[in-house]
C-alpha positions in Angstrom: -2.7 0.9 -6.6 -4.5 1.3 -10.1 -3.0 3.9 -12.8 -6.4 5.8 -12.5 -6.0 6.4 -8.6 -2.1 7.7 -9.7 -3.5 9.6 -12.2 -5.9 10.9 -9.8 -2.9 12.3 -7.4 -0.9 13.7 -10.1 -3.7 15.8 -11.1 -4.7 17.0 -8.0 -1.1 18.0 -7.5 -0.5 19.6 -10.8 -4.2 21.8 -10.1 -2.1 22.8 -6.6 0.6 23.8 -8.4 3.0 21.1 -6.9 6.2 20.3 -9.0 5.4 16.3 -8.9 7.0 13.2 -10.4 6.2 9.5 -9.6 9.2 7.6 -8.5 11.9 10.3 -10.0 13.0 13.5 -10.5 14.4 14.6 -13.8 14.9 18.3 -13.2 15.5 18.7 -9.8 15.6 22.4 -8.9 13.4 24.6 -6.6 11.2 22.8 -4.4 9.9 19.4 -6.2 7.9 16.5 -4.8 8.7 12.5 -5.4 5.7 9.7 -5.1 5.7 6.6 -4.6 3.7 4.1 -2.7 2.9 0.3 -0.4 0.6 -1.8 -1.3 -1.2 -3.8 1.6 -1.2 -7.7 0.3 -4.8 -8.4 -0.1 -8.2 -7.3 -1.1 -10.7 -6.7 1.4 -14.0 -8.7 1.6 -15.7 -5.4 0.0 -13.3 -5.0 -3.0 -11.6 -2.1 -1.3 -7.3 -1.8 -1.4 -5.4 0.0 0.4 -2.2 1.6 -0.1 0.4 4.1 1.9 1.0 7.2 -0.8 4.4 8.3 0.1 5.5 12.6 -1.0 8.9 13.3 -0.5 9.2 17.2 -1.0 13.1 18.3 -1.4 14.6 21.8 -1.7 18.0 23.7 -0.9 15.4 26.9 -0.2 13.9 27.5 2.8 12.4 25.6 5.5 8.9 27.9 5.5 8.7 27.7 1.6 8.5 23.4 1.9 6.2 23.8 4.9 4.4 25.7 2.9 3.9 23.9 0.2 3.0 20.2 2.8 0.2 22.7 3.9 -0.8 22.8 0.0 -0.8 19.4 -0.1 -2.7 18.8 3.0 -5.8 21.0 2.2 -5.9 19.6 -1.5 -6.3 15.8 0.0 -8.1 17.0 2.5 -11.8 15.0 2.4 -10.7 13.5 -1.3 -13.2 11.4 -2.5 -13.6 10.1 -6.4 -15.1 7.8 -9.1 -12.5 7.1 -11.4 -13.3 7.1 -15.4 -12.9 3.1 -14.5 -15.4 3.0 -12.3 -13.3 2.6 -9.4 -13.7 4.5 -6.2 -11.0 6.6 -4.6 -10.9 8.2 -0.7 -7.4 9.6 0.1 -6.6 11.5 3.6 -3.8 12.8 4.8 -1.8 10.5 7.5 1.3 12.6 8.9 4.5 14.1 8.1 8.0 13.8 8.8 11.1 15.7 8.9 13.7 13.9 7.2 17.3 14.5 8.2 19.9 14.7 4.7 23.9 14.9 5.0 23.9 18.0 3.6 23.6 21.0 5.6 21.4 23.0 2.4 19.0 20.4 1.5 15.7 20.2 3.6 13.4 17.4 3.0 9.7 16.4 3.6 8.1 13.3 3.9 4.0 13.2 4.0 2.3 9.9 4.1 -1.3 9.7 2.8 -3.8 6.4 3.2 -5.1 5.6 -0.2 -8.4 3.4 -0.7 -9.4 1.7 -3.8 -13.0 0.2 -4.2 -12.5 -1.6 -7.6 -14.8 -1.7 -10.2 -14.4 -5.3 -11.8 
């Protein structure tokens, strides 16, 4: 995944109003949302990468307020398609979600998978 398609997320989520970090967390209060990603190993014969964008939304608040906020998350990749200031070309859709179980009885967490393709420019 190229720093302009990461970019690329983290601005969409920031215009959504998302609480977003790549890899970690600093200030981890309210409902916030890590990213990271998986690479597939090669290049296809068209240039084109892909990649598995992983969100992991956590919060001790409510169930409805996270849902929420996947809902957010899922209209604002919904049909995303871009040219990068690179050159490079960017389609990301939304995959699926998961409920994932924590040890702690407060904390509710999210996980939304999103397919991210990369046509590069070089």
């Amino acid at each position: 995944m190229t720093v302009g398609a990461l970019a690329y997320i983290s601005e969409v989520l920031e215009k959504a109003g998302i609480r977003y970090s790549f890899v970690r967390f600093d200030k981890a209060e309210g409902i916030y949302w890590i990213g990271e990603y998986y690479e597939s190993e090669s290049e296809n014969e068209d240039g084109m990468t892909e990649s598995d964008f992983i969100l992991t939304g956590t919060t001790e608040g409510s169930w409805l307020d996270l849902e929420r906020e996947k809902e957010t998350i899922i209209r604002s990749f919904r049909n995303s398609t871009a040219i990068l200031p690179d050159g490079n070309g960017l389609a990301i859709e939304y995959e699926n979600a998961l409920v994932i179980p924590t040890d702690t009885e407060s904390i509710k967490r999210i996980e939304i998978h999103l397919s991210v393709k990369e046509w590069r420019n070089n």
